Tab-separated table of C-alpha atoms and ligand atoms in Angstrom:
chain	number	residue	atom	x	y	z
A	916	MET	CA	15.081	30.441	-52.325
A	917	ALA	CA	13.526	32.723	-54.904
A	918	TYR	CA	12.105	29.689	-56.701
A	919	PHE	CA	9.775	29.064	-53.772
A	920	GLY	CA	8.145	32.449	-54.100
A	921	THR	CA	7.240	34.027	-50.793
A	922	GLU	CA	7.020	30.751	-48.888
A	923	GLU	CA	9.704	30.423	-46.237
A	924	ILE	CA	10.667	26.841	-46.929
A	925	PRO	CA	14.334	26.300	-46.178
A	926	SER	CA	16.267	24.216	-48.650
A	927	LEU	CA	17.877	21.063	-47.368
A	928	PRO	CA	21.275	21.996	-46.041
A	929	GLY	CA	24.014	20.378	-48.107
A	930	ASP	CA	25.855	19.366	-44.983
A	931	LEU	CA	22.859	17.967	-43.127
A	932	ASP	CA	24.081	15.606	-40.434
A	933	LEU	CA	21.844	12.592	-40.946
A	934	VAL	CA	22.619	11.020	-37.595
A	935	THR	CA	21.777	14.179	-35.639
A	936	PHE	CA	18.685	14.669	-37.741
A	937	GLY	CA	17.545	11.096	-37.095
A	938	GLN	CA	18.120	11.477	-33.376
A	939	ARG	CA	16.132	14.709	-33.260
A	940	LEU	CA	13.313	13.076	-35.173
A	941	ARG	CA	13.198	10.102	-32.810
A	942	HIS	CA	13.402	12.351	-29.791
A	943	LEU	CA	10.511	14.544	-30.953
A	944	ARG	CA	8.378	11.530	-31.848
A	945	ARG	CA	8.973	9.804	-28.504
A	946	THR	CA	8.346	12.910	-26.420
A	947	ARG	CA	4.992	13.140	-28.174
A	948	GLY	CA	4.248	9.533	-27.299
A	949	MET	CA	4.031	8.429	-30.920
A	950	THR	CA	5.097	5.097	-32.365
A	951	LEU	CA	6.680	4.856	-35.797
A	952	SER	CA	3.325	3.674	-37.131
A	953	ASP	CA	1.534	6.661	-35.565
A	954	LEU	CA	3.859	9.107	-37.231
A	955	GLY	CA	3.882	7.104	-40.455
A	956	GLU	CA	0.147	7.341	-40.682
A	957	ARG	CA	0.198	11.122	-40.243
A	958	VAL	CA	2.777	11.727	-42.936
A	959	GLY	CA	1.685	8.930	-45.269
A	960	ARG	CA	4.878	6.857	-45.076
A	961	ALA	CA	5.652	3.297	-44.053
A	962	PRO	CA	7.118	2.940	-40.527
A	963	SER	CA	10.189	1.241	-42.072
A	964	GLN	CA	10.904	4.367	-44.108
A	965	LEU	CA	10.768	6.551	-41.025
A	966	SER	CA	12.983	4.086	-39.214
A	967	LEU	CA	15.613	4.540	-41.917
A	968	LEU	CA	15.414	8.290	-41.352
A	969	GLU	CA	15.737	7.941	-37.594
A	970	ASN	CA	18.750	5.713	-37.995
A	971	GLY	CA	20.438	8.292	-40.190
A	972	LYS	CA	20.473	5.975	-43.178
A	973	ARG	CA	18.369	8.032	-45.543
A	974	GLU	CA	18.186	11.672	-46.489
A	975	PRO	CA	14.693	13.226	-46.065
A	976	LYS	CA	13.045	14.880	-49.047
A	977	LEU	CA	12.056	18.494	-48.532
A	978	SER	CA	8.342	17.648	-48.927
A	979	LEU	CA	8.567	14.975	-46.218
A	980	LEU	CA	10.308	17.420	-43.904
A	981	THR	CA	7.376	19.777	-44.175
A	982	SER	CA	4.827	17.084	-43.319
A	983	LEU	CA	6.986	15.769	-40.465
A	984	SER	CA	7.291	19.223	-38.924
A	985	GLN	CA	3.529	19.663	-39.150
A	986	ALA	CA	2.859	16.227	-37.613
A	987	LEU	CA	5.263	16.904	-34.752
A	988	GLY	CA	4.218	20.507	-34.263
A	989	VAL	CA	7.671	22.042	-34.736
A	990	SER	CA	9.191	24.270	-37.386
A	991	VAL	CA	11.362	22.810	-40.151
A	992	GLU	CA	14.272	24.847	-38.791
A	993	GLU	CA	13.913	23.179	-35.439
A	994	LEU	CA	13.796	19.775	-37.058
A	995	LEU	CA	16.969	20.561	-38.963
A	996	SER	CA	18.806	22.106	-36.032
A	997	ARG	CA	22.296	20.780	-35.637
A	998	GLN	CA	21.978	20.805	-31.870
A	999	PRO	CA	21.253	17.346	-30.513
A	1000	PRO	CA	18.139	17.625	-28.357
A	1001	SER	CA	19.464	16.348	-25.024
A	1002	ARG	CA	22.365	14.639	-23.354
A	1003	ARG	CA	20.515	11.382	-23.826
A	1004	ALA	CA	20.170	12.060	-27.543
A	1005	GLN	CA	23.832	13.090	-27.728
A	1006	LEU	CA	24.820	9.815	-26.182
A	1007	GLU	CA	22.607	7.880	-28.536
A	1008	ILE	CA	24.146	9.723	-31.457
A	1009	ALA	CA	27.634	9.056	-30.167
A	1010	VAL	CA	26.974	5.330	-29.697
A	1011	GLU	CA	25.382	5.128	-33.112
A	1012	GLU	CA	28.336	6.861	-34.753
A	1013	ALA	CA	30.829	4.793	-32.829
A	1014	GLN	CA	29.274	1.590	-34.111
A	1015	ARG	CA	29.704	2.766	-37.703
A	1016	ASP	CA	33.409	3.380	-37.254
A	1017	PRO	CA	35.512	0.645	-38.932
A	1018	VAL	CA	37.681	0.557	-35.808
A	1019	TYR	CA	34.597	-0.347	-33.759
A	1020	GLN	CA	33.312	-2.747	-36.386
A	1021	SER	CA	36.623	-4.589	-36.437
A	1022	LEU	CA	35.746	-5.793	-32.922
A	1023	ASN	CA	32.968	-7.892	-34.520
A	1024	LEU	CA	30.508	-7.147	-31.741
A	1025	PRO	CA	26.792	-7.541	-32.425
A	1026	HIS	CA	25.113	-4.222	-33.171
A	1027	LEU	CA	23.863	-2.600	-30.000
A	1028	LYS	CA	20.342	-1.343	-30.372
A	1029	VAL	CA	20.019	1.631	-28.028
A	1030	GLY	CA	16.511	1.092	-26.672
A	1031	LYS	CA	14.755	3.313	-24.187
A	1032	ARG	CA	15.707	1.081	-21.287
A	1033	VAL	CA	19.488	1.314	-21.814
A	1034	PRO	CA	20.532	3.639	-18.982
A	1035	ASN	CA	22.484	6.822	-19.636
A	1036	ASP	CA	25.465	5.733	-17.596
A	1037	VAL	CA	25.838	2.613	-19.739
A	1038	LEU	CA	25.886	4.816	-22.828
A	1039	GLU	CA	28.417	7.161	-21.159
A	1040	HIS	CA	30.540	4.108	-20.504
A	1041	ILE	CA	30.423	2.880	-24.095
A	1042	VAL	CA	31.206	6.330	-25.468
A	1043	GLY	CA	34.154	6.633	-23.062
A	1044	LEU	CA	35.549	3.255	-24.105
A	1045	TYR	CA	35.084	4.072	-27.769
A	1046	ASP	CA	36.937	7.401	-27.427
A	1047	GLU	CA	39.889	5.582	-25.901
A	1048	LEU	CA	39.756	2.858	-28.557
A	1049	LYS	CA	39.845	5.569	-31.219
A	1050	ARG	CA	42.730	7.383	-29.570
A	1051	ARG	CA	44.811	4.228	-29.343
A	1052	SER	CA	44.101	3.226	-32.909
A	1053	VAL	CA	45.557	6.456	-34.311
A	1054	LYS	CA	48.865	5.285	-35.663
A	1055	PRO	CA	51.819	7.344	-34.524
A	1056	THR	CA	53.877	8.771	-37.330
A	1057	ALA	CA	56.603	6.269	-36.739
A	1058	THR	CA	57.534	3.654	-34.216
A	1059	PRO	CA	61.122	3.882	-33.024
A	1060	GLU	CA	61.894	0.892	-35.268
A	1061	GLU	CA	60.393	2.576	-38.324
A	1062	ALA	CA	62.188	5.798	-37.537
A	1063	ARG	CA	65.504	4.025	-37.159
A	1064	ARG	CA	64.998	2.088	-40.359
A	1065	ALA	CA	64.172	5.279	-42.255
A	1066	ASN	CA	67.293	6.849	-40.803
A	1067	ALA	CA	69.489	3.882	-41.729
A	1068	ASP	CA	68.055	3.940	-45.228
A	1069	LEU	CA	68.800	7.607	-45.650
A	1070	ARG	CA	72.350	7.140	-44.421
A	1071	ARG	CA	72.901	4.387	-46.971
A	1072	GLN	CA	71.785	6.735	-49.753
A	1073	MET	CA	74.073	9.449	-48.436
A	1074	ARG	CA	77.030	7.070	-48.393
A	1075	GLU	CA	76.332	5.947	-51.949
A	1076	ARG	CA	76.478	9.550	-53.147
A	1077	GLY	CA	79.498	10.505	-51.046
A	1078	ASN	CA	77.085	12.770	-49.159
A	1079	TYR	CA	76.986	15.096	-52.149
A	1080	PHE	CA	73.608	16.233	-53.529
A	1081	GLU	CA	74.086	17.916	-56.865
A	1082	ALA	CA	70.529	19.244	-57.258
A	1083	ILE	CA	70.647	20.971	-53.883
A	1084	GLU	CA	74.075	22.459	-54.614
A	1085	LYS	CA	72.561	23.862	-57.801
A	1086	ALA	CA	69.564	25.329	-55.967
A	1087	ALA	CA	71.921	26.894	-53.406
A	1088	GLN	CA	74.106	28.359	-56.142
A	1089	GLU	CA	71.081	29.881	-57.909
A	1090	THR	CA	70.018	31.431	-54.646
A	1091	LEU	CA	73.500	32.841	-54.094
A	1092	ASP	CA	73.636	34.178	-57.658
A	1093	ALA	CA	70.271	35.869	-57.193
A	1094	VAL	CA	71.674	38.085	-54.442
A	1095	GLY	CA	75.049	38.680	-56.103
A	1096	TYR	CA	77.170	36.650	-53.688
A	1097	SER	CA	80.851	36.788	-54.620
A	1098	GLY	CA	82.796	35.320	-51.689
A	1099	GLY	CA	83.437	35.017	-47.974
A	1100	ALA	CA	80.867	34.715	-45.216
A	1101	LEU	CA	77.329	35.632	-46.103
A	1102	SER	CA	76.071	38.937	-44.729
A	1103	GLN	CA	72.739	39.322	-42.948
A	1104	GLY	CA	71.682	41.647	-45.774
A	1105	GLN	CA	72.349	38.969	-48.383
A	1106	ILE	CA	70.291	36.437	-46.461
A	1107	LEU	CA	67.395	38.874	-46.190
A	1108	SER	CA	67.655	39.489	-49.937
A	1109	MET	CA	67.230	35.744	-50.467
A	1110	VAL	CA	64.029	35.802	-48.439
A	1111	THR	CA	62.733	38.681	-50.551
A	1112	HIS	CA	63.903	37.003	-53.752
A	1113	TYR	CA	61.597	34.064	-53.050
A	1114	GLY	CA	58.677	36.376	-52.252
A	1115	PHE	CA	58.691	36.018	-48.477
A	1116	THR	CA	58.744	38.582	-45.716
A	1117	LEU	CA	60.384	37.982	-42.364
A	1118	ARG	CA	58.966	38.658	-38.903
A	1119	TYR	CA	60.826	38.290	-35.657
A	1120	VAL	CA	58.522	37.360	-32.781
A	1121	GLN	CA	58.875	36.494	-29.108
A	1122	ASP	CA	55.918	34.117	-28.839
A	1123	LEU	CA	56.880	31.399	-31.318
A	1124	PRO	CA	55.327	28.041	-30.297
A	1125	ARG	CA	57.776	25.989	-28.294
A	1126	SER	CA	57.576	22.949	-30.559
A	1127	VAL	CA	58.946	24.731	-33.647
A	1128	ARG	CA	62.076	26.548	-34.814
A	1129	SER	CA	60.153	28.619	-37.321
A	1130	VAL	CA	56.635	28.958	-38.697
A	1131	THR	CA	55.792	29.846	-42.266
A	1132	ASP	CA	52.443	31.328	-43.161
A	1133	THR	CA	52.317	30.168	-46.781
A	1134	ARG	CA	49.108	32.074	-47.479
A	1135	ASN	CA	50.697	35.426	-46.711
A	1136	ARG	CA	54.239	34.206	-47.451
A	1137	ARG	CA	55.568	35.215	-44.073
A	1138	LEU	CA	58.405	33.602	-42.154
A	1139	TYR	CA	58.228	33.860	-38.376
A	1140	LEU	CA	61.422	33.436	-36.402
A	1141	LYS	CA	62.585	34.010	-32.887
A	1142	ARG	CA	65.580	36.248	-32.514
A	1143	GLU	CA	67.854	34.009	-30.512
A	1144	SER	CA	70.682	31.621	-30.993
A	1145	LEU	CA	70.301	27.916	-30.274
A	1146	GLY	CA	73.763	26.477	-30.726
A	1147	MET	CA	74.329	25.655	-34.362
A	1148	HIS	CA	70.747	26.670	-35.072
A	1149	SER	CA	71.447	30.357	-35.279
A	1150	PRO	CA	68.585	32.434	-36.673
A	1151	ARG	CA	70.195	32.594	-40.109
A	1152	THR	CA	70.628	28.801	-40.235
A	1153	ILE	CA	67.000	28.283	-39.247
A	1154	LEU	CA	65.935	30.902	-41.751
A	1155	LEU	CA	67.816	29.187	-44.573
A	1156	GLN	CA	66.566	25.731	-43.553
A	1157	THR	CA	63.012	27.064	-43.679
A	1158	LEU	CA	63.580	28.753	-47.018
A	1159	GLY	CA	65.168	25.529	-48.254
A	1160	HIS	CA	61.871	23.644	-47.990
A	1161	PHE	CA	60.257	26.107	-50.417
A	1162	VAL	CA	63.212	26.448	-52.763
A	1163	LEU	CA	63.406	22.651	-53.019
A	1164	GLY	CA	59.655	22.389	-53.590
A	1165	HIS	CA	58.802	20.246	-50.583
A	1166	GLY	CA	55.142	19.328	-50.074
A	1167	GLN	CA	53.550	18.052	-46.883
A	1168	PRO	CA	55.563	15.009	-45.822
A	1169	ARG	CA	53.904	11.714	-46.838
A	1170	ASP	CA	55.386	9.702	-44.007
A	1171	PHE	CA	58.223	9.729	-41.530
A	1172	ALA	CA	60.850	8.761	-44.104
A	1173	ASP	CA	59.713	11.661	-46.285
A	1174	PHE	CA	59.773	14.026	-43.304
A	1175	LEU	CA	63.313	12.926	-42.516
A	1176	ARG	CA	64.503	13.281	-46.110
A	1177	GLN	CA	63.044	16.791	-46.335
A	1178	ARG	CA	64.734	17.821	-43.144
A	1179	VAL	CA	68.096	16.509	-44.321
A	1180	GLU	CA	67.679	18.275	-47.657
A	1181	ALA	CA	66.701	21.578	-46.046
A	1182	ASN	CA	69.692	21.348	-43.714
A	1183	TYR	CA	71.915	20.579	-46.685
A	1184	PHE	CA	70.531	23.614	-48.508
A	1185	ALA	CA	71.279	25.890	-45.545
A	1186	ALA	CA	74.849	24.588	-45.308
A	1187	ALA	CA	75.356	24.873	-49.067
A	1188	VAL	CA	74.272	28.517	-48.959
A	1189	LEU	CA	76.355	29.398	-45.897
A	1190	ILE	CA	79.440	27.533	-47.138
A	1191	PRO	CA	79.094	27.871	-50.907
A	1192	GLU	CA	80.632	25.191	-53.067
A	1193	SER	CA	81.928	27.828	-55.510
A	1194	THR	CA	84.267	29.416	-52.977
A	1195	ALA	CA	84.713	26.683	-50.354
A	1196	VAL	CA	86.067	24.125	-52.821
A	1197	PRO	CA	88.990	26.281	-54.080
A	1198	TYR	CA	89.674	27.227	-50.465
A	1199	LEU	CA	89.759	23.596	-49.305
A	1200	GLN	CA	91.779	22.468	-52.320
A	1201	GLY	CA	94.368	25.129	-51.496
A	1202	ALA	CA	94.485	23.972	-47.873
A	1203	LYS	CA	94.903	20.371	-48.965
A	1204	LYS	CA	97.779	21.338	-51.242
A	1205	ALA	CA	99.396	23.100	-48.302
A	1206	ARG	CA	98.693	20.026	-46.140
A	1207	ASP	CA	96.793	22.243	-43.760
A	1208	LEU	CA	93.184	21.101	-43.994
A	1209	SER	CA	91.220	22.035	-40.887
A	1210	VAL	CA	87.582	22.216	-39.893
A	1211	GLU	CA	88.112	25.231	-37.647
A	1212	ASP	CA	89.431	27.306	-40.549
A	1213	LEU	CA	86.336	26.496	-42.554
A	1214	ARG	CA	84.254	27.458	-39.531
A	1215	ASP	CA	86.051	30.803	-39.207
A	1216	VAL	CA	86.076	31.750	-42.886
A	1217	TYR	CA	82.313	31.277	-43.213
A	1218	SER	CA	81.282	32.216	-39.643
A	1219	VAL	CA	79.375	29.008	-39.052
A	1220	SER	CA	79.285	26.530	-36.163
A	1221	TYR	CA	81.987	23.896	-35.867
A	1222	GLU	CA	79.398	21.211	-36.462
A	1223	MET	CA	78.187	22.788	-39.661
A	1224	ALA	CA	81.741	23.220	-40.928
A	1225	ALA	CA	82.594	19.576	-40.186
A	1226	HIS	CA	79.409	18.327	-41.751
A	1227	ARG	CA	79.817	20.507	-44.813
A	1228	PHE	CA	83.326	19.089	-45.175
A	1229	THR	CA	81.773	15.636	-45.638
A	1230	ASN	CA	79.622	17.007	-48.517
A	1231	LEU	CA	82.626	18.268	-50.449
A	1232	ALA	CA	85.372	15.822	-49.447
A	1233	TYR	CA	84.634	12.917	-51.749
A	1234	ARG	CA	83.535	14.894	-54.779
A	1235	HIS	CA	86.147	17.638	-54.745
A	1236	LEU	CA	89.027	16.605	-52.474
A	1237	ASP	CA	89.233	12.931	-53.344
A	1238	LEU	CA	88.876	12.049	-49.668
A	1239	VAL	CA	86.714	9.527	-47.830
A	1240	CYS	CA	85.847	10.425	-44.245
A	1241	HIS	CA	83.451	10.019	-41.336
A	1242	PHE	CA	81.478	12.342	-39.105
A	1243	ILE	CA	80.017	11.745	-35.625
A	1244	ARG	CA	78.102	13.803	-33.103
A	1245	ASN	CA	77.910	12.224	-29.672
A	1246	ASP	CA	77.159	13.276	-26.132
A	1247	GLU	CA	79.329	12.999	-23.065
A	1248	THR	CA	78.206	9.436	-22.355
A	1249	GLY	CA	79.176	8.328	-25.844
A	1250	ILE	CA	75.657	8.061	-27.247
A	1251	ILE	CA	75.667	8.752	-30.986
A	1252	TYR	CA	73.178	11.359	-32.238
A	1253	LYS	CA	74.319	11.711	-35.813
A	1254	ALA	CA	76.758	9.739	-37.908
A	1255	TYR	CA	78.039	9.413	-41.451
A	1256	GLU	CA	80.861	7.479	-43.051
A	1257	ASN	CA	82.147	6.455	-46.444
A	1258	ASP	CA	85.600	5.500	-45.193
A	1259	GLY	CA	84.789	2.026	-43.875
A	1260	LEU	CA	84.435	2.977	-40.220
A	1261	ILE	CA	82.298	0.370	-38.472
A	1262	PHE	CA	79.721	1.977	-36.201
A	1263	PRO	CA	77.921	0.163	-33.422
A	1264	THR	CA	74.415	-0.640	-34.675
A	1265	ASP	CA	71.240	-2.196	-33.393
A	1266	ASP	CA	69.527	-4.987	-35.312
A	1267	THR	CA	67.691	-2.543	-37.595
A	1268	GLY	CA	71.054	-1.139	-38.708
A	1269	ALA	CA	70.509	2.106	-36.837
A	1270	ILE	CA	73.439	3.944	-35.281
A	1271	GLU	CA	71.642	6.746	-33.441
A	1272	GLY	CA	71.177	5.904	-29.789
A	1273	GLN	CA	74.086	3.445	-29.747
A	1274	ARG	CA	77.064	3.990	-27.468
A	1275	MET	CA	80.374	4.281	-29.250
A	1276	CYS	CA	83.707	2.928	-28.142
A	1277	ARG	CA	85.272	4.462	-25.068
A	1278	TYR	CA	88.579	4.782	-26.957
A	1279	TRP	CA	87.308	6.748	-29.941
A	1280	SER	CA	88.238	10.415	-30.114
A	1281	GLY	CA	84.660	11.615	-29.614
A	1282	ARG	CA	84.798	10.175	-26.107
A	1283	GLN	CA	88.477	10.746	-25.417
A	1284	VAL	CA	88.057	14.469	-26.077
A	1285	PHE	CA	85.871	14.762	-22.973
A	1286	ALA	CA	88.696	13.330	-20.897
A	1287	SER	CA	91.396	15.555	-22.393
A	1288	PRO	CA	92.831	18.329	-20.162
A	1289	ASP	CA	91.126	21.085	-22.162
A	1290	ARG	CA	87.997	19.532	-23.528
A	1291	PHE	CA	87.053	22.627	-25.523
A	1292	SER	CA	90.280	22.818	-27.496
A	1293	ILE	CA	90.734	20.901	-30.745
A	1294	TYR	CA	91.674	17.305	-30.035
A	1295	TYR	CA	93.545	15.036	-32.460
A	1296	GLN	CA	93.986	11.295	-32.211
A	1297	TYR	CA	94.969	8.153	-34.077
A	1298	THR	CA	92.791	5.161	-33.310
A	1299	ASP	CA	93.795	1.616	-34.240
A	1300	LYS	CA	90.649	-0.299	-35.119
A	1301	PRO	CA	90.001	-3.884	-36.232
A	1302	ASN	CA	89.915	-2.885	-39.907
A	1303	GLY	CA	92.604	-0.190	-39.874
A	1304	THR	CA	93.743	3.045	-38.303
A	1305	HIS	CA	91.836	6.324	-38.458
A	1306	TRP	CA	93.068	9.802	-37.750
A	1307	CYS	CA	90.381	12.017	-36.187
A	1308	VAL	CA	89.848	15.540	-35.026
A	1309	ALA	CA	87.255	16.059	-32.295
A	1310	HIS	CA	85.895	19.186	-30.723
A	1311	VAL	CA	83.332	19.966	-28.045
A	1312	ASP	CA	81.489	23.030	-29.206
A	1313	PRO	CA	81.231	25.233	-26.108
A	1314	SER	CA	78.436	27.336	-27.589
A	1315	ARG	CA	75.865	24.572	-27.350
A	1316	GLU	CA	73.461	24.129	-24.478
A	1317	LYS	CA	74.476	20.490	-24.135
A	1318	ASN	CA	77.984	19.215	-24.604
A	1319	PHE	CA	78.350	17.370	-27.874
A	1320	ALA	CA	81.583	16.205	-29.436
A	1321	ILE	CA	81.923	16.621	-33.178
A	1322	THR	CA	84.348	14.235	-34.848
A	1323	LEU	CA	85.720	14.322	-38.361
A	1324	GLY	CA	87.923	11.372	-39.229
A	1325	VAL	CA	89.828	9.933	-42.199
A	1326	PRO	CA	91.786	6.745	-42.852
A	1327	TYR	CA	95.406	6.856	-41.656
A	1328	LYS	CA	96.976	7.530	-45.042
A	1329	GLU	CA	94.855	10.640	-45.581
A	1330	SER	CA	95.962	12.255	-42.319
A	1331	ARG	CA	98.895	13.769	-44.215
A	1332	TRP	CA	96.605	16.482	-45.627
A	1333	PHE	CA	95.385	17.666	-42.228
A	1334	ARG	CA	96.546	20.014	-39.538
A	1335	GLY	CA	97.121	18.054	-36.328
A	1336	ARG	CA	98.544	14.935	-38.006
A	1337	GLU	CA	101.665	15.139	-35.784
A	1338	THR	CA	99.637	14.293	-32.656
A	1339	THR	CA	100.992	11.620	-30.355
A	1340	ASN	CA	97.548	10.701	-29.010
A	1341	ARG	CA	96.864	7.105	-29.946
A	1342	THR	CA	94.401	4.517	-28.714
A	1343	GLN	CA	93.423	1.001	-29.597
A	1344	SER	CA	89.824	-0.059	-30.095
A	1345	ASN	CA	88.390	-3.477	-30.845
A	1346	CYS	CA	84.800	-2.275	-30.877
A	1347	PRO	CA	82.298	-3.138	-32.012
A	1348	THR	CA	83.422	-6.693	-32.750
A	1349	GLY	CA	86.096	-7.797	-30.316
A	1350	GLU	CA	86.617	-7.731	-26.577
A	1351	CYS	CA	87.105	-4.025	-25.885
A	1352	CYS	CA	85.174	-1.695	-23.655
A	1353	VAL	CA	81.600	-2.924	-23.712
A	1354	ARG	CA	82.256	-5.350	-20.881
A	1355	PRO	CA	84.143	-4.091	-17.838
A	1356	PRO	CA	87.640	-5.429	-17.128
A	1357	ALA	CA	87.468	-8.840	-15.433
A	1358	GLU	CA	89.172	-7.732	-12.227
A	1359	LEU	CA	86.798	-4.802	-11.709
A	1360	ALA	CA	83.809	-6.929	-12.557
A	1361	ALA	CA	84.840	-9.564	-10.044
A	1362	ARG	CA	84.844	-6.969	-7.260
A	1363	TRP	CA	81.524	-5.309	-8.068
A	1364	GLU	CA	79.331	-7.594	-10.094
A	1365	GLY	CA	75.903	-8.080	-8.511
A	1366	GLN	CA	76.490	-5.387	-5.875
A	1367	VAL	CA	75.247	-2.350	-7.681
A	1368	TRP	CA	71.904	-0.926	-8.753
A	1369	PRO	CA	72.393	1.934	-11.200
A	1370	SER	CA	69.296	3.891	-12.125
A	1371	ALA	CA	69.525	4.606	-15.841
A	1372	ARG	CA	69.092	8.044	-17.336
A	1373	ALA	CA	66.604	7.860	-20.219
A	1374	HIS	CA	67.572	9.038	-23.698
A	1375	SER	CA	63.995	9.778	-24.493
A	1376	HIS	CA	64.433	11.865	-27.629
A	1377	VAL	CA	66.603	9.254	-29.326
A	1378	LEU	CA	64.766	6.122	-28.354
A	1379	SER	CA	61.174	6.910	-27.563
A	1380	ALA	CA	58.292	6.667	-30.001
A	1381	LEU	CA	58.053	9.705	-32.193
A	1382	PRO	CA	55.106	11.959	-31.712
A	1383	SER	CA	52.339	11.755	-34.306
A	1384	GLY	CA	51.206	14.421	-36.737
A	1385	THR	CA	51.966	15.626	-40.229
A	1386	PHE	CA	55.052	17.323	-38.881
A	1387	PRO	CA	56.164	14.989	-36.102
A	1388	GLY	CA	56.591	16.702	-32.772
A	1389	VAL	CA	54.899	19.933	-33.814
A	1390	ASP	CA	51.930	21.114	-31.751
A	1391	GLU	CA	49.531	22.145	-34.516
A	1392	THR	CA	47.074	23.867	-32.186
A	1393	ASP	CA	49.879	26.087	-30.918
A	1394	VAL	CA	50.955	26.854	-34.465
A	1395	TYR	CA	47.461	27.728	-35.709
A	1396	THR	CA	46.761	29.862	-32.652
A	1397	PHE	CA	50.031	31.621	-33.261
A	1398	LEU	CA	49.146	32.331	-36.893
A	1399	GLU	CA	45.710	33.636	-35.890
A	1400	ARG	CA	47.383	36.010	-33.475
A	1401	HIS	CA	49.742	37.422	-36.082
A	1402	ALA	CA	47.776	37.179	-39.318
A	1403	GLU	CA	46.142	40.602	-38.926
A	1404	GLU	CA	49.339	42.498	-38.165
B	1351	ZN	ZN1	85.664	-0.113	-27.375
C-alpha cells in the first residue's frame, strides 16, 4: 500500500472471486441502464473485453477497476465486494458456476446463457437440480463390493503371513521397553507412560462425538477418550489402538483398503502391547507342553477380553507354537463378522470371496454354543467337515452389548494340546458344499413351503454401503466442533 503514497487504492485481492466480480459488474451496469458498448466507451475498452470480465473469464487490472468504479459511480471496494448483489445475481452466479463443473459438462448440454428474461424460479430449479447432481456424483468411500474385496484381500495377506506381523511386534516391544515392562498384565500407569513417551497427553471427556471411539488433536498432541467400557473396546484398548496409528506412522488413509489396513494394524499393535510376545510366547509354550492350552487362561493372565485373547492366539500360534488354526466372531443368527483361518477351514463366501455377512453352518460350534445349556460357559466341540475334522472352543462373551460367539479352532490332530479335548460334543457339517443346513429338511419344507412370509431383519452395518469421508463413518463436523470446544482448555 505504501507504494501508492497517500492514495487509497486497494490492491487487487489475491483471492478475488472472478465469477462474483463479473456478476456484480453486470448487475451494476444493468441497473444503470448501460449496454456493454456504453460502458466500454466510458472506460476506453472494447465491449468484448468487458464481456470477458462479466463472465468471470478475465482478471481486471487495477487501473481498469478504477475507471470502472468511476463510470458506474461506486467505490472500488464496493465493486470488489464478495457479496453477490442480489438473489437474482446469486442465482446467475450459481448457474454460471454449475455449468463450469466437469460433472455438469459431462451431460453435454448446450451452454445456457442466462439472459434477463430467464425467470428466477427457472434458475432456482436449475441450481436445485445441479446441487443434487453434485451430491450424487460424490463417490462414497467404498461400495459394499469394494469393501468386501478389500477385506478379502487383507485376509489373504494375513493368511500368507500366519497372521504374524513382525514390524508391529517390534514397535510394540519398543513401546513396552520404553516404559520398563517386565511381565504380567499391563498396569494403567504403564499405559499412561506410553502416551507420555510418545509426546501425547490424555483427556477424558463426556462429550466425545458419537461416531468415534477417540479423537486425537495432532496439533496439540492430545488424545480424547470417553471413560467407559464398550465390550472388548475398553478405554485402554482404544487408547492403545489410537496410539498405534501414530507409532506405526499412519497418514490419512488413501482409500478404503488403506483405511482397513490401518485399522487392522492399530488393533494388532494394541493386542501386541496388551499381550506381549516376549512373555506370552513362553507362557503359551509352557501350556502347550503341559497339553493345557486355553484361551481363557490367556485372557485372565493379561486381563483382556476373551475375543482379544483368542485373536492374539492366532498371531502367535503359527510362528511360535507350530499350530495352524482359525478364528470366527459371529452373532446369534450365525452371521459372520470377523474370520481368519490358515488351517484349511472352508468358510461360506459370496462371489467376491468375502466372508463377512455370510451365515455359517448351523452345526459349527459358534452356533451350537448358543444352543448349549449354559451359553456363557466355555463350549468345546468336534466338527466333522467335508475336508476333515476340527476341534473348536467357542465362548459367548457376556460382557458385550450384543451376543457374539468367539471361536478358536484347530485341526483334529492338534486338539491334543488343548484343554477341553475330551469333550463328547460332536457334529457333522457338509457346509458349504454339500447338502447340509442351508436348505430346510424335505419333510419340514413340504409342510410349510409357500405358506410363510418372514420379514427379514437387516444387517445394515455388514452389508450396506459404507459412509463416505476420509475416515469412513466419522462425522467430521462433530469432530471439529468437539476440538473447537476443547482446544482452549
Ligand atoms: Zn451346515
